[in-house]
């Protein structure tokens, strides 16, 4: 997978805690995108040592260059972000997902790819708290419920 190119219908379990953040320069944010802290506002999650997970964008915001009304400027607009809660994500475990995987740390490798392998540049986002019983023991990538907390991972 890669960063989102359209809004995602992320499934949240309950109501996530939300907060508004300034959006970084020349960036289009799609609902459902995993976001990290940047020097000039939130940006799409990218691998990087020490990157801080902010949460999941809850709305579409277009702050690209030459797009009115923001024209890509640093912090010209804000986006609402889910900073804490439970979300169902497709996570690659490298092996079949089982109930024994509850408690595993989940990492973002970009704004829409999630794995359980630590990797030196993967961004920690939360832990597996539930698995879909209908698909347990199937493929390496399955939908699991992840408890996420911004920055505090």
mmCIF file with all atom_site columns, C-alpha atoms in Angstrom, residues 7 15 19 44 57-58 60 65 68 73 82 121 141-142:
data_model
loop_
_atom_site.group_PDB
_atom_site.id
_atom_site.type_symbol
_atom_site.label_atom_id
_atom_site.label_alt_id
_atom_site.label_comp_id
_atom_site.label_asym_id
_atom_site.label_entity_id
_atom_site.label_seq_id
_atom_site.pdbx_PDB_ins_code
_atom_site.Cartn_x
_atom_site.Cartn_y
_atom_site.Cartn_z
_atom_site.occupancy
_atom_site.B_iso_or_equiv
_atom_site.pdbx_formal_charge
_atom_site.auth_seq_id
_atom_site.auth_comp_id
_atom_site.auth_asym_id
_atom_site.auth_atom_id
_atom_site.pdbx_PDB_model_num
ATOM 1  C CA . UNK A 1 7   ? -10.663 9.521  1.537  1.00 0.00 ? 7   UNK A CA 1
ATOM 2  C CA . UNK A 1 15  ? -15.828 7.672  19.216 1.00 0.00 ? 15  UNK A CA 1
ATOM 3  C CA . UNK A 1 19  ? -7.963  17.535 18.006 1.00 0.00 ? 19  UNK A CA 1
ATOM 4  C CA . UNK A 1 44  ? 1.605   12.242 5.916  1.00 0.00 ? 44  UNK A CA 1
ATOM 5  C CA . UNK A 1 57  ? -6.976  12.517 9.682  1.00 0.00 ? 57  UNK A CA 1
ATOM 6  C CA . UNK A 1 58  ? -10.735 12.759 10.066 1.00 0.00 ? 58  UNK A CA 1
ATOM 7  C CA . UNK A 1 60  ? -10.048 15.999 3.649  1.00 0.00 ? 60  UNK A CA 1
ATOM 8  C CA . UNK A 1 65  ? 0.503   24.919 -3.959 1.00 0.00 ? 65  UNK A CA 1
ATOM 9  C CA . UNK A 1 68  ? -7.168  28.256 -3.356 1.00 0.00 ? 68  UNK A CA 1
ATOM 10 C CA . UNK A 1 73  ? 1.532   27.840 2.853  1.00 0.00 ? 73  UNK A CA 1
ATOM 11 C CA . UNK A 1 82  ? -8.335  11.360 15.744 1.00 0.00 ? 82  UNK A CA 1
ATOM 12 C CA . UNK A 1 121 ? 12.323  3.760  10.713 1.00 0.00 ? 121 UNK A CA 1
ATOM 13 C CA . UNK A 1 141 ? -2.361  -9.258 6.305  1.00 0.00 ? 141 UNK A CA 1
ATOM 14 C CA . UNK A 1 142 ? -5.670  -9.159 8.130  1.00 0.00 ? 142 UNK A CA 1
#
